mmCIF file with all atom_site columns, C-alpha atoms in Angstrom:
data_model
loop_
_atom_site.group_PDB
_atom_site.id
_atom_site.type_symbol
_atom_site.label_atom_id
_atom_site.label_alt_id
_atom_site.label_comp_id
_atom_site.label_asym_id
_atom_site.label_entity_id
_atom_site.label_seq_id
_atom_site.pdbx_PDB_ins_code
_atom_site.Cartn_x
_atom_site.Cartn_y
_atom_site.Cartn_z
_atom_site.occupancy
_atom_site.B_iso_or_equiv
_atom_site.pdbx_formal_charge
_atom_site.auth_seq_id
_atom_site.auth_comp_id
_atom_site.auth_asym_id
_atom_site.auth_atom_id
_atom_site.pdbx_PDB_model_num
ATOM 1   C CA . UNK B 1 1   ? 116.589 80.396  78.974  1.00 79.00 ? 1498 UNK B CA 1
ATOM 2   C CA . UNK B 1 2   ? 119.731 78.767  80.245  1.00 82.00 ? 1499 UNK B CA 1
ATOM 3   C CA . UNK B 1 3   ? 121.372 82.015  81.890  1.00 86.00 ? 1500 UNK B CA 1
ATOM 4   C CA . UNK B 1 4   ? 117.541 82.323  83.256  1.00 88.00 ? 1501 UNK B CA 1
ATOM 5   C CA . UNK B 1 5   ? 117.822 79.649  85.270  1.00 88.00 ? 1502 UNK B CA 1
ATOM 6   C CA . UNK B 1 6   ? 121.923 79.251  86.039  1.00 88.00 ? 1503 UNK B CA 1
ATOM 7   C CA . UNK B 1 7   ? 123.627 82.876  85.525  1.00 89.00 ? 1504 UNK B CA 1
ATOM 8   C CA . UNK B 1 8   ? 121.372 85.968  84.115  1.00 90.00 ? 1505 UNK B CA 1
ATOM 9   C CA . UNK B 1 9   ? 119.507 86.709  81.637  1.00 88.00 ? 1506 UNK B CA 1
ATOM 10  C CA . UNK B 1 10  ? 118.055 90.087  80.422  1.00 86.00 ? 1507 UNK B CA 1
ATOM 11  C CA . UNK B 1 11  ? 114.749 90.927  78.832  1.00 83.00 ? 1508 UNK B CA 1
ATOM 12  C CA . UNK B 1 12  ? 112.806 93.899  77.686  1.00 78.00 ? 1509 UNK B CA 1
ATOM 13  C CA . UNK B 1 13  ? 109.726 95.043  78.365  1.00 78.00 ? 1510 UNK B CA 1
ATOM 14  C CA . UNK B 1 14  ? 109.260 98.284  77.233  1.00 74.00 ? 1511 UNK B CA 1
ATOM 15  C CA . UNK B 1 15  ? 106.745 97.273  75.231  1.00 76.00 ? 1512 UNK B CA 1
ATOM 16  C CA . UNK B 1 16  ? 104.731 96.713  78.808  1.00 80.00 ? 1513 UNK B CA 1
ATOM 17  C CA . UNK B 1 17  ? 101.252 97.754  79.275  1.00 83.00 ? 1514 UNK B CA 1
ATOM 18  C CA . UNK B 1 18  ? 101.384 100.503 82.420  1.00 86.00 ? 1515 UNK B CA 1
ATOM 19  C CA . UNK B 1 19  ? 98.574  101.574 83.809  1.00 91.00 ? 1516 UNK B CA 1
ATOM 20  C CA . UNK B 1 20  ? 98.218  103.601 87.238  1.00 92.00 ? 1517 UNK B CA 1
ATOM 21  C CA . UNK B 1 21  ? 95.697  102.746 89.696  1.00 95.00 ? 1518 UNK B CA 1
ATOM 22  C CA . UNK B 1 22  ? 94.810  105.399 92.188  1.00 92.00 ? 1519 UNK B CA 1
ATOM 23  C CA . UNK B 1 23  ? 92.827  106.791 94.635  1.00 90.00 ? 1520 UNK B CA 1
ATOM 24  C CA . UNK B 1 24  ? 89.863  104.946 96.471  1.00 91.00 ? 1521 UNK B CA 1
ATOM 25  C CA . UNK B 1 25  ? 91.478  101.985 97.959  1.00 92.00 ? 1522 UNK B CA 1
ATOM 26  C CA . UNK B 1 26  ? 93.890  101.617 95.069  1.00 94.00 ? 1523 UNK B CA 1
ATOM 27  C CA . UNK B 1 27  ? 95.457  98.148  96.926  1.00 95.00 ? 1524 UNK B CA 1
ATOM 28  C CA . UNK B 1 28  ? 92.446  96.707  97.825  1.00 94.00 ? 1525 UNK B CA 1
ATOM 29  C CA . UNK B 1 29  ? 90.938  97.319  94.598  1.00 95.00 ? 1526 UNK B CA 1
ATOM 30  C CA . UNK B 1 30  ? 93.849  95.228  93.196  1.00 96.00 ? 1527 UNK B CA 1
ATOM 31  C CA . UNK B 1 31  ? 93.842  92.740  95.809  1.00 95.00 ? 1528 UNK B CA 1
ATOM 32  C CA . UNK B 1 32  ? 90.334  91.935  94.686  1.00 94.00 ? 1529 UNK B CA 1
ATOM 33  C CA . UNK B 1 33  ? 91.409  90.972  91.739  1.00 95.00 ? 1530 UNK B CA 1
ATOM 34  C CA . UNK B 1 34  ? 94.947  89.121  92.676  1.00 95.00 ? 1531 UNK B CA 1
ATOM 35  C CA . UNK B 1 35  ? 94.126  87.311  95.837  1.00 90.00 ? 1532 UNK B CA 1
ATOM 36  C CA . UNK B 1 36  ? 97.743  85.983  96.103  1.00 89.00 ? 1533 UNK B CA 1
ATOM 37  C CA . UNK B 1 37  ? 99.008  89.087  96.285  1.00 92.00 ? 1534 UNK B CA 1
ATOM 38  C CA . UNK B 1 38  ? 99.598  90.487  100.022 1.00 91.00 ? 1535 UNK B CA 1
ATOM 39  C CA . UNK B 1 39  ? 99.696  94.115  98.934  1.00 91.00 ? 1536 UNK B CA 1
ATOM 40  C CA . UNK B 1 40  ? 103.031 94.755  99.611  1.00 88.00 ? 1537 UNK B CA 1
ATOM 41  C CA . UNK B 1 41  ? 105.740 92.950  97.635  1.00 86.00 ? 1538 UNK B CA 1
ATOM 42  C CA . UNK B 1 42  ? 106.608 93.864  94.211  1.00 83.00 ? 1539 UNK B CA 1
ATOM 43  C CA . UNK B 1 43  ? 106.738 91.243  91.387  1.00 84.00 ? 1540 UNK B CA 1
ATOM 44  C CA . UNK B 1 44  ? 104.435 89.553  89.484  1.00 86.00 ? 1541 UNK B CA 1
ATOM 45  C CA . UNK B 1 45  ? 100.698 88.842  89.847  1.00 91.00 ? 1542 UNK B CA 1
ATOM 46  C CA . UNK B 1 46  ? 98.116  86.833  87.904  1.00 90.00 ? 1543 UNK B CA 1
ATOM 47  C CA . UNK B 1 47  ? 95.062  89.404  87.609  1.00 92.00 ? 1544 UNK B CA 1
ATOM 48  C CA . UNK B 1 48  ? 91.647  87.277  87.553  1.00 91.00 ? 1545 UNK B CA 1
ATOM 49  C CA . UNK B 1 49  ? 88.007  88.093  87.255  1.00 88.00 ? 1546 UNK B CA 1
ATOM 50  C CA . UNK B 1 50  ? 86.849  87.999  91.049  1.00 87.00 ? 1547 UNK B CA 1
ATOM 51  C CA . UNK B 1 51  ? 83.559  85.929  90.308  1.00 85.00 ? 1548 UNK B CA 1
ATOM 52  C CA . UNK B 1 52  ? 84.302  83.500  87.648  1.00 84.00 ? 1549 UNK B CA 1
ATOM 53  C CA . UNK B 1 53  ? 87.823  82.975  88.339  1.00 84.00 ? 1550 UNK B CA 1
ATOM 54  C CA . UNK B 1 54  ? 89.041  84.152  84.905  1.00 84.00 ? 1551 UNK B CA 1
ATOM 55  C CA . UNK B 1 55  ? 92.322  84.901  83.894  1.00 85.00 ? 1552 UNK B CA 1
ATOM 56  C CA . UNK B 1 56  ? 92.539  88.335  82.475  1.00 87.00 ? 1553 UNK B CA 1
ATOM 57  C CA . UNK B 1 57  ? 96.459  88.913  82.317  1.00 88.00 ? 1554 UNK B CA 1
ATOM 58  C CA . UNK B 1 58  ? 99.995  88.368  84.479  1.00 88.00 ? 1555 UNK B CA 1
ATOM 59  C CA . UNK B 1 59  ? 101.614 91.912  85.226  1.00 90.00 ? 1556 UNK B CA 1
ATOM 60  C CA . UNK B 1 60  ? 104.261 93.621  87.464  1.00 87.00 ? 1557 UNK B CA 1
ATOM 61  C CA . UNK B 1 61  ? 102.987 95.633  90.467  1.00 90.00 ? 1558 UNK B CA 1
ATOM 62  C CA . UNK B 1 62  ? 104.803 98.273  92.274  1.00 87.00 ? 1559 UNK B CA 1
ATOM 63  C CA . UNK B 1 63  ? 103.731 100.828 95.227  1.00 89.00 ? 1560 UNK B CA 1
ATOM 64  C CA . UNK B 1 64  ? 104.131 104.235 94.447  1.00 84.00 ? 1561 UNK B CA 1
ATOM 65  C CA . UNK B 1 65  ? 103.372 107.211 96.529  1.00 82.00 ? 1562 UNK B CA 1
ATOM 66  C CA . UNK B 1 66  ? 103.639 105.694 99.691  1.00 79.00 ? 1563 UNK B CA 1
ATOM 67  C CA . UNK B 1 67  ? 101.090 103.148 98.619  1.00 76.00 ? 1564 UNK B CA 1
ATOM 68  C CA . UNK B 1 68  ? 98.732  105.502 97.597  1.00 88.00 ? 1565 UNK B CA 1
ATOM 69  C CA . UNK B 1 69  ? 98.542  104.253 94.038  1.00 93.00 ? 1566 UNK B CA 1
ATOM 70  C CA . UNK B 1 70  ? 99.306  101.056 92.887  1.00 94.00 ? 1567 UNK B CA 1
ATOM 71  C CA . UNK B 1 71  ? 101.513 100.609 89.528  1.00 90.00 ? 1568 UNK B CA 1
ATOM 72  C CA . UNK B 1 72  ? 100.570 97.650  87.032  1.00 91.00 ? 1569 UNK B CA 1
ATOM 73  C CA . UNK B 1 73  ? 103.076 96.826  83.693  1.00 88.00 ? 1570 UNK B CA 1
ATOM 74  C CA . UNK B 1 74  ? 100.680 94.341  81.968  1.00 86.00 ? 1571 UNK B CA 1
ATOM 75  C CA . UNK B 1 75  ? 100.901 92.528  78.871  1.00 80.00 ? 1572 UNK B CA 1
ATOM 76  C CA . UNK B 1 76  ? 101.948 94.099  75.386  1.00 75.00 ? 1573 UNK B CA 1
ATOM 77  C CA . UNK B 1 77  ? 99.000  91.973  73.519  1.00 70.00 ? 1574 UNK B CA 1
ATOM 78  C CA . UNK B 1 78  ? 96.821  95.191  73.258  1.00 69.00 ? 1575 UNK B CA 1
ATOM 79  C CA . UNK B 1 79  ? 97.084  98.196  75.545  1.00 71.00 ? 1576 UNK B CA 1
ATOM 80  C CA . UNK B 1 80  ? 93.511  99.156  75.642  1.00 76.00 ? 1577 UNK B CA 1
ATOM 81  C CA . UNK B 1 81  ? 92.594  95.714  76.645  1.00 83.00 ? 1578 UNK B CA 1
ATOM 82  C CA . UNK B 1 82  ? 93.957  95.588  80.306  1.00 87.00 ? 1579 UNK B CA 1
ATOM 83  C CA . UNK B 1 83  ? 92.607  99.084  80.628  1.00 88.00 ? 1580 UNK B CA 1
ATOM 84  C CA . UNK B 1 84  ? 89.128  98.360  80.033  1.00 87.00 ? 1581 UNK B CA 1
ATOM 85  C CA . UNK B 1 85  ? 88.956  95.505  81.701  1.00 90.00 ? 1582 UNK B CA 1
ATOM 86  C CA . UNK B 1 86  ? 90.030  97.359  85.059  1.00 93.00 ? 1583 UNK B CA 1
ATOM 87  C CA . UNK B 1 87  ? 87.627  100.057 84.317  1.00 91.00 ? 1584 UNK B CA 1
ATOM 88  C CA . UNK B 1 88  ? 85.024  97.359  84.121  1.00 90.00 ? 1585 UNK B CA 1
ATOM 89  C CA . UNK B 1 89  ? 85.658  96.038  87.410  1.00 92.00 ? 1586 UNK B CA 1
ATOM 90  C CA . UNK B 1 90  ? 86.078  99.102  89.036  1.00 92.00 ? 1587 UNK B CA 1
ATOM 91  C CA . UNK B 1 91  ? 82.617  99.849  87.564  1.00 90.00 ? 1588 UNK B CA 1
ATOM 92  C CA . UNK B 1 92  ? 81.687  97.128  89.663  1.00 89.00 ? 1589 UNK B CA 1
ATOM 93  C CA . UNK B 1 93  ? 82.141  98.239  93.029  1.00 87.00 ? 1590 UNK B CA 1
ATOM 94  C CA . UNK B 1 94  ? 79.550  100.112 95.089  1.00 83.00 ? 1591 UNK B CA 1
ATOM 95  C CA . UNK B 1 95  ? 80.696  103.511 96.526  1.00 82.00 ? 1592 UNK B CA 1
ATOM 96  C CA . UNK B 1 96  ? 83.805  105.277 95.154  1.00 85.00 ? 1593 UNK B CA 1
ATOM 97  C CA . UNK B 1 97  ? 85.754  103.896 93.118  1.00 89.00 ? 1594 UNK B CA 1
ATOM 98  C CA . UNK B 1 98  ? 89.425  104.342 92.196  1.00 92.00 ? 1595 UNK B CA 1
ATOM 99  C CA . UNK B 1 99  ? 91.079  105.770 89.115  1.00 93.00 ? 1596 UNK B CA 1
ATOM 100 C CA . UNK B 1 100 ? 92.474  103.675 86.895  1.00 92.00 ? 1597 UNK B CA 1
ATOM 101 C CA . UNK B 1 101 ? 94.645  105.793 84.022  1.00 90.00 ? 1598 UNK B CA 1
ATOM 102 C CA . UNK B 1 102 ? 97.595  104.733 81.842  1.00 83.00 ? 1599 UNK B CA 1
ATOM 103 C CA . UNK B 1 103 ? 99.552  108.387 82.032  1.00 71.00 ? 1600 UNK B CA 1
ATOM 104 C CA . UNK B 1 104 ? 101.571 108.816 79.410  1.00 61.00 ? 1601 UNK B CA 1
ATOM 105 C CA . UNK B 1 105 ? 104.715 109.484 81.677  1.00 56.00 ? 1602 UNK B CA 1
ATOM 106 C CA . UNK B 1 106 ? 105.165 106.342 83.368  1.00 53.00 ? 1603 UNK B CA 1
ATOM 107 C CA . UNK B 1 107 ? 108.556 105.230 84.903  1.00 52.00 ? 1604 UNK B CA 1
ATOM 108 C CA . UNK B 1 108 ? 107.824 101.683 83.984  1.00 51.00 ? 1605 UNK B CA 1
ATOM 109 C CA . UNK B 1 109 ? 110.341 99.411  84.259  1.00 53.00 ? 1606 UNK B CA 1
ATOM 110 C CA . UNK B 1 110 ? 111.851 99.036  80.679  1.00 76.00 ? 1607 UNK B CA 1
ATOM 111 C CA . UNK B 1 111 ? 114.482 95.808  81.810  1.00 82.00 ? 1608 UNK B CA 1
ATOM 112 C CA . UNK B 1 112 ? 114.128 93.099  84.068  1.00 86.00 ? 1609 UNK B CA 1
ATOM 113 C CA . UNK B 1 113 ? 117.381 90.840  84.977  1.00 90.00 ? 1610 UNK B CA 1
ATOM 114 C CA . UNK B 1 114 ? 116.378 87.074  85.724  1.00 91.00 ? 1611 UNK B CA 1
ATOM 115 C CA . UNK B 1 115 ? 117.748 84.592  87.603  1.00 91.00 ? 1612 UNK B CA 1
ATOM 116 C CA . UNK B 1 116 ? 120.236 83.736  90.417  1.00 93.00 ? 1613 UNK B CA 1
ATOM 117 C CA . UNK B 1 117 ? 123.034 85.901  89.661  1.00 92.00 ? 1614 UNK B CA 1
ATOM 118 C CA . UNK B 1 118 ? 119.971 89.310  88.765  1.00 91.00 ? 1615 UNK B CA 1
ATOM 119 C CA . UNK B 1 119 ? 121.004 91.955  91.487  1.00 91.00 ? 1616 UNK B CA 1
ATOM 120 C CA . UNK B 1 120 ? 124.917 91.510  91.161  1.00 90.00 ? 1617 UNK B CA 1
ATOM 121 C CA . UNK B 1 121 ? 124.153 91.865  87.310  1.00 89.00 ? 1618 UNK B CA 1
ATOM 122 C CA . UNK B 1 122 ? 121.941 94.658  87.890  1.00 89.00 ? 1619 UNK B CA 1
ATOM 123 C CA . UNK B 1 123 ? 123.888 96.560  90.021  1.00 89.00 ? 1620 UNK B CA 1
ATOM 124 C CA . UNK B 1 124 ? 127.130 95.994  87.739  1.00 88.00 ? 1621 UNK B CA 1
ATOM 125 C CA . UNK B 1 125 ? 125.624 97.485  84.809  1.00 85.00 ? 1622 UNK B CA 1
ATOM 126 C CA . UNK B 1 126 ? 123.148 99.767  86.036  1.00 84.00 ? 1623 UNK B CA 1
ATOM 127 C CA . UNK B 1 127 ? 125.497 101.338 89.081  1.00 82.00 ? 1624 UNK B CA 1
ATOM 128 C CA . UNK B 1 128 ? 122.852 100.446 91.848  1.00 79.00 ? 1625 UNK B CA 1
ATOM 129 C CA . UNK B 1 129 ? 120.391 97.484  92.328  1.00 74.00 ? 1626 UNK B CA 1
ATOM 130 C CA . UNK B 1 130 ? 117.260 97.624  91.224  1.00 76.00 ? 1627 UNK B CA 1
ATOM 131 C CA . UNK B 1 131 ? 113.944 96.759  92.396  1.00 81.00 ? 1628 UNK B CA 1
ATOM 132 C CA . UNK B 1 132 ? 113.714 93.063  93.735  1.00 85.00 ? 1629 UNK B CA 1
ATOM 133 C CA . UNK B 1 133 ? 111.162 90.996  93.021  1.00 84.00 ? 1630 UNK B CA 1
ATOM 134 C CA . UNK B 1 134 ? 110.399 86.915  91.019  1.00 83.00 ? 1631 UNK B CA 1
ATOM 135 C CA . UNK B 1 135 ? 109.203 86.695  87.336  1.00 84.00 ? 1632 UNK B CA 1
ATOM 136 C CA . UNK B 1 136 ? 107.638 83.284  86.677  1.00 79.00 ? 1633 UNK B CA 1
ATOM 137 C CA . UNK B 1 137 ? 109.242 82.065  90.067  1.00 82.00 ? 1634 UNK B CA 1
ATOM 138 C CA . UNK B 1 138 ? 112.849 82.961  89.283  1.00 89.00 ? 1635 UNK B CA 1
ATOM 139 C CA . UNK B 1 139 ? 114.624 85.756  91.142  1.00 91.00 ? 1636 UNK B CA 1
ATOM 140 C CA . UNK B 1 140 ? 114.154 88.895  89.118  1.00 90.00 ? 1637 UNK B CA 1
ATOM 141 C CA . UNK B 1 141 ? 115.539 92.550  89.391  1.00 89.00 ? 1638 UNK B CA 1
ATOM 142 C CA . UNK B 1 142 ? 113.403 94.877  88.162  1.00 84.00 ? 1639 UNK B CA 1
ATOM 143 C CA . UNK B 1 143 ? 115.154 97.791  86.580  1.00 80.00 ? 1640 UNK B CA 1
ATOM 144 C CA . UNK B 1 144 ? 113.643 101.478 86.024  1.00 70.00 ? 1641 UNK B CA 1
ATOM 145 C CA . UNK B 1 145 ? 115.892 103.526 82.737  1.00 71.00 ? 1642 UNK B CA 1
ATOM 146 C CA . UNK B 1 146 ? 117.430 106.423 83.340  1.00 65.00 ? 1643 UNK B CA 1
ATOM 147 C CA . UNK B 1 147 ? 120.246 107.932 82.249  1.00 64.00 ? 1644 UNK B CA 1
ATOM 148 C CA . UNK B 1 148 ? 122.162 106.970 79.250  1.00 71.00 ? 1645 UNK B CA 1
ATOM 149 C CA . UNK B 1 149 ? 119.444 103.892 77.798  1.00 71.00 ? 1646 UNK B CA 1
ATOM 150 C CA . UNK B 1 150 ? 121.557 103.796 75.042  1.00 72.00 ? 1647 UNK B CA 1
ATOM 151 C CA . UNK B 1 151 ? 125.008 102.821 76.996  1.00 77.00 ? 1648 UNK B CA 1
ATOM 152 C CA . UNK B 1 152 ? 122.549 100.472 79.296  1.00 78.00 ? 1649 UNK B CA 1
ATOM 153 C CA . UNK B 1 153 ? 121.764 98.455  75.710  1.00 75.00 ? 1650 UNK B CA 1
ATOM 154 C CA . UNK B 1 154 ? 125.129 97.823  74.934  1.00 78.00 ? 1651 UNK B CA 1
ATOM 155 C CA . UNK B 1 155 ? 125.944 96.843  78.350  1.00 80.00 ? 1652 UNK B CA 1
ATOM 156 C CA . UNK B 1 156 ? 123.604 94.802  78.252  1.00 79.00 ? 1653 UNK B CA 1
ATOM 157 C CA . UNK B 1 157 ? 123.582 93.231  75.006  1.00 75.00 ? 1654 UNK B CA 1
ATOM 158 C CA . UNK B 1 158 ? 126.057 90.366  75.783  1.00 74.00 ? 1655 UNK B CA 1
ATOM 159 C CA . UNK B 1 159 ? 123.461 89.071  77.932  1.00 74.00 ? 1656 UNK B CA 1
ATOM 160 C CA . UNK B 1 160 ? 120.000 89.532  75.976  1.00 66.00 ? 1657 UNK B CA 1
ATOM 161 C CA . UNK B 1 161 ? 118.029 86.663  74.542  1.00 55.00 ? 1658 UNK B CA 1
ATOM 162 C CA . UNK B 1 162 ? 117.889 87.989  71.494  1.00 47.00 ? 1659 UNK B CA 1
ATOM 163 C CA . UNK B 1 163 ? 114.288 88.509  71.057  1.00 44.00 ? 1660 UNK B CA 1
ATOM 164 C CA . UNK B 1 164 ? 111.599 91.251  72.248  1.00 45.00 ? 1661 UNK B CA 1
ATOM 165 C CA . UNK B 1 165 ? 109.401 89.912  73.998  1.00 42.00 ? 1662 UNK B CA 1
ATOM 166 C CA . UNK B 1 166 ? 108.019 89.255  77.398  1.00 42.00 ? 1663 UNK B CA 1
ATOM 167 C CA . UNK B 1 167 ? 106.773 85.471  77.606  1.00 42.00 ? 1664 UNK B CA 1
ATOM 168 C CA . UNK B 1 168 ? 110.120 84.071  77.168  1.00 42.00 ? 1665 UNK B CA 1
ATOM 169 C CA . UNK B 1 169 ? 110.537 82.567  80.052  1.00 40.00 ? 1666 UNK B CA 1
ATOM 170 C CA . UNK B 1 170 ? 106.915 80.265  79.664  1.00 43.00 ? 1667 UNK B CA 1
ATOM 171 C CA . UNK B 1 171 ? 109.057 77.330  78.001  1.00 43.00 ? 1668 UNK B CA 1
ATOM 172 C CA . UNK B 1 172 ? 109.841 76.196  81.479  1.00 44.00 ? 1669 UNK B CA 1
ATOM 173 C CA . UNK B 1 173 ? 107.728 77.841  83.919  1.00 45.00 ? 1670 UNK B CA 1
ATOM 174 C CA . UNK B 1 174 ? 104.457 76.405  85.137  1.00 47.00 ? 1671 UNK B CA 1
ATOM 175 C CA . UNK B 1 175 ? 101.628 76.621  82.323  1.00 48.00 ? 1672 UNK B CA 1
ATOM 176 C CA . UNK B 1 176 ? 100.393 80.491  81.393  1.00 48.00 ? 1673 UNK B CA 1
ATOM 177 C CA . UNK B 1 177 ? 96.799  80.140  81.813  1.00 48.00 ? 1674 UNK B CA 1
ATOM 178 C CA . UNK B 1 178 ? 94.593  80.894  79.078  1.00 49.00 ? 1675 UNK B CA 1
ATOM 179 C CA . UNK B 1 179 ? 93.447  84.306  77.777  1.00 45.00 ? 1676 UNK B CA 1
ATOM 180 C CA . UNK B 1 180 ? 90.019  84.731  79.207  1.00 43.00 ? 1677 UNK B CA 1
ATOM 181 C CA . UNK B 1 181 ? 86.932  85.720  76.924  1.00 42.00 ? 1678 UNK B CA 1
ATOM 182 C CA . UNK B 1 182 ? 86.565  88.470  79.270  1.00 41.00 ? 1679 UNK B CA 1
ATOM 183 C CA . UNK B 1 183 ? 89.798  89.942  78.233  1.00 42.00 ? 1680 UNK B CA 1
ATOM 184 C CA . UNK B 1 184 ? 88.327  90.855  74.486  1.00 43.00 ? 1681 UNK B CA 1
ATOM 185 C CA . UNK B 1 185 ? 86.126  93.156  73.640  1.00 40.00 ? 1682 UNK B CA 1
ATOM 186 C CA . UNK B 1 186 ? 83.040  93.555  74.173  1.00 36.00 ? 1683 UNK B CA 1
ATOM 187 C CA . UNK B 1 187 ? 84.486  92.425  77.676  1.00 41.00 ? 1684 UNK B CA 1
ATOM 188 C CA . UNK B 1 188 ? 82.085  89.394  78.373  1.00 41.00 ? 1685 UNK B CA 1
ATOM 189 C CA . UNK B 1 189 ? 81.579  86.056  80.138  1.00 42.00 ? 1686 UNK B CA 1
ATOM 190 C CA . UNK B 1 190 ? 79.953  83.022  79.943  1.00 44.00 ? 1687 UNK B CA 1
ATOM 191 C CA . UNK B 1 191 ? 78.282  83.797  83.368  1.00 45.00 ? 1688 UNK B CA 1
ATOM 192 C CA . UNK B 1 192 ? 77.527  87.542  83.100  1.00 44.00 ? 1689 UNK B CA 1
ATOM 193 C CA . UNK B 1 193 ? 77.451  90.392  80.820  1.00 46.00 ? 1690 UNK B CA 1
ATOM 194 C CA . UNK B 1 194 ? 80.217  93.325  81.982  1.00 45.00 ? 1691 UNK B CA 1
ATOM 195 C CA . UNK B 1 195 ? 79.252  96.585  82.326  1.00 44.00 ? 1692 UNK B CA 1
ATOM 196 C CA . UNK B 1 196 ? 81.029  98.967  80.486  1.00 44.00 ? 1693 UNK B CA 1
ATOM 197 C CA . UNK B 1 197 ? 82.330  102.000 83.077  1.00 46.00 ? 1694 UNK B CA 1
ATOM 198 C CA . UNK B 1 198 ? 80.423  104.741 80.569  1.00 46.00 ? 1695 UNK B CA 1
ATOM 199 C CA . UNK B 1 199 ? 77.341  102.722 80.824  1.00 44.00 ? 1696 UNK B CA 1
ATOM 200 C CA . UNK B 1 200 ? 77.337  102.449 84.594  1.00 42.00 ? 1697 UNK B CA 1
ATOM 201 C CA . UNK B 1 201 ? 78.706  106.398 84.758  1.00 44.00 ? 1698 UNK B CA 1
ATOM 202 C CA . UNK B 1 202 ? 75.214  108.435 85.523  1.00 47.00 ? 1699 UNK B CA 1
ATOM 203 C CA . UNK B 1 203 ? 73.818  110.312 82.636  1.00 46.00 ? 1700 UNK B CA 1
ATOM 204 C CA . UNK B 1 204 ? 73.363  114.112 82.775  1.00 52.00 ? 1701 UNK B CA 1
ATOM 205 C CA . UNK B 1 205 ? 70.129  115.681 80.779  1.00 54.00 ? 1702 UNK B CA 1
ATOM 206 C CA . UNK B 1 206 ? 70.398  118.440 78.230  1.00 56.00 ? 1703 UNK B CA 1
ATOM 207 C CA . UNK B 1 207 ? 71.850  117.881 75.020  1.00 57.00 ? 1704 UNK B CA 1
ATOM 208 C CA . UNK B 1 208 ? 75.129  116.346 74.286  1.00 50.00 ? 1705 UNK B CA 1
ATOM 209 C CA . UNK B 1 209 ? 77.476  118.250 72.383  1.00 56.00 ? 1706 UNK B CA 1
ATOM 210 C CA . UNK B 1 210 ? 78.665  115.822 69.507  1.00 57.00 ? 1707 UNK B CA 1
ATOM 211 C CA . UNK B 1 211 ? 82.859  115.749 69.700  1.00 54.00 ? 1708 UNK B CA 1
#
């Protein structure tokens, strides 16, 4: 927490929840949901339920494809969770809507370096700097694995907290808000019911062939 805030400190989030938003407005779809975000800078956003203000979950965003998708690392609570609450929201819109997947090859960012000294750090041990960006309002460098992860790990191990996991830095950064009851299935409020995206999908006739 120390080399957080004074040096550099190094913590893994492999674990990460990605998910790939795409097609349809992928930014604004996002902005909708993170109105702090301008849609352009990477680093870390609270997501929130648009009408009641809920939070639903803090995540990394990234542009990818010239902005035509938008990249999201969420929590590692419970994959499915951040996923279906997107698809709920995007269920919401009128007109198209956009895509919202979590592909299984995904160059998420498996390291982030935090704090003052992040980018000399970075670029010491990883050959090249990576992505800049803030993590709970310290300067972060957000680093996407490749090569050797192995030889990365032990470079980096002098450095490491010692535990996995991705909230570390909470102790002394402003208060997480609270999970939202919308976050947990079935995916509810106190002031409305969600609709899930299969129930809002049109139905076809004719028989439905059981999987």
């Amino acid at each position: 927490m120390e080399r957080a805030r004074s040096s550099c400190a190094v913590f893994d989030l492999s674990q990460g929840t990605p998910i790939r938003v795409s097609y349809n407005d992928p930014v604004d779809f996002v902005r909708s949901l993170a109105p702090a975000w301008d849609g352009r800078t990477e680093g870390e956003i609270d997501l929130v339920d648009p009408e009641t203000g809920a939070f639903a979950d803090r995540a990394h965003v990234s542009l990818a494809f010239e902005g035509r998708a938008v990249q999201l690392l969420g929590s590692a609570i419970d994959r499915a969770c951040l996923h279906d609450w997107l698809r709920a929201r995007a269920a919401e819109r009128s007109g198209a809507r956009p895509t919202i997947a979590m592909p299984v090859l995904f160059p998420s960012p498996g390291l982030v370096f935090v704090g003052p000294g992040s980018q000399a750090v970075a670029a010491e041990i990883l050959g090249a700097p990576g992505q800049p960006g803030l993590r709970h309002g310290l300067p972060a460098t957000w680093a996407w694995l490749t090569g050797d992860v192995a030889e990365i790990g032990r470079a980096c191990r002098p450095l490491f907290a010692g535990v996995r996991a991705e909230n570390l830095l909470d102790a002394g950064a402003p208060p997480r808000p609270t999970w939202a009851v919308a976050h947990r299935p079935p995916y509810a409020t106190p002031e409305r019911r969600e609709v899930p995206v299969r129930a809002a999908a049109p139905v076809k006739k004719g028989k439905v062939k059981k999987p």
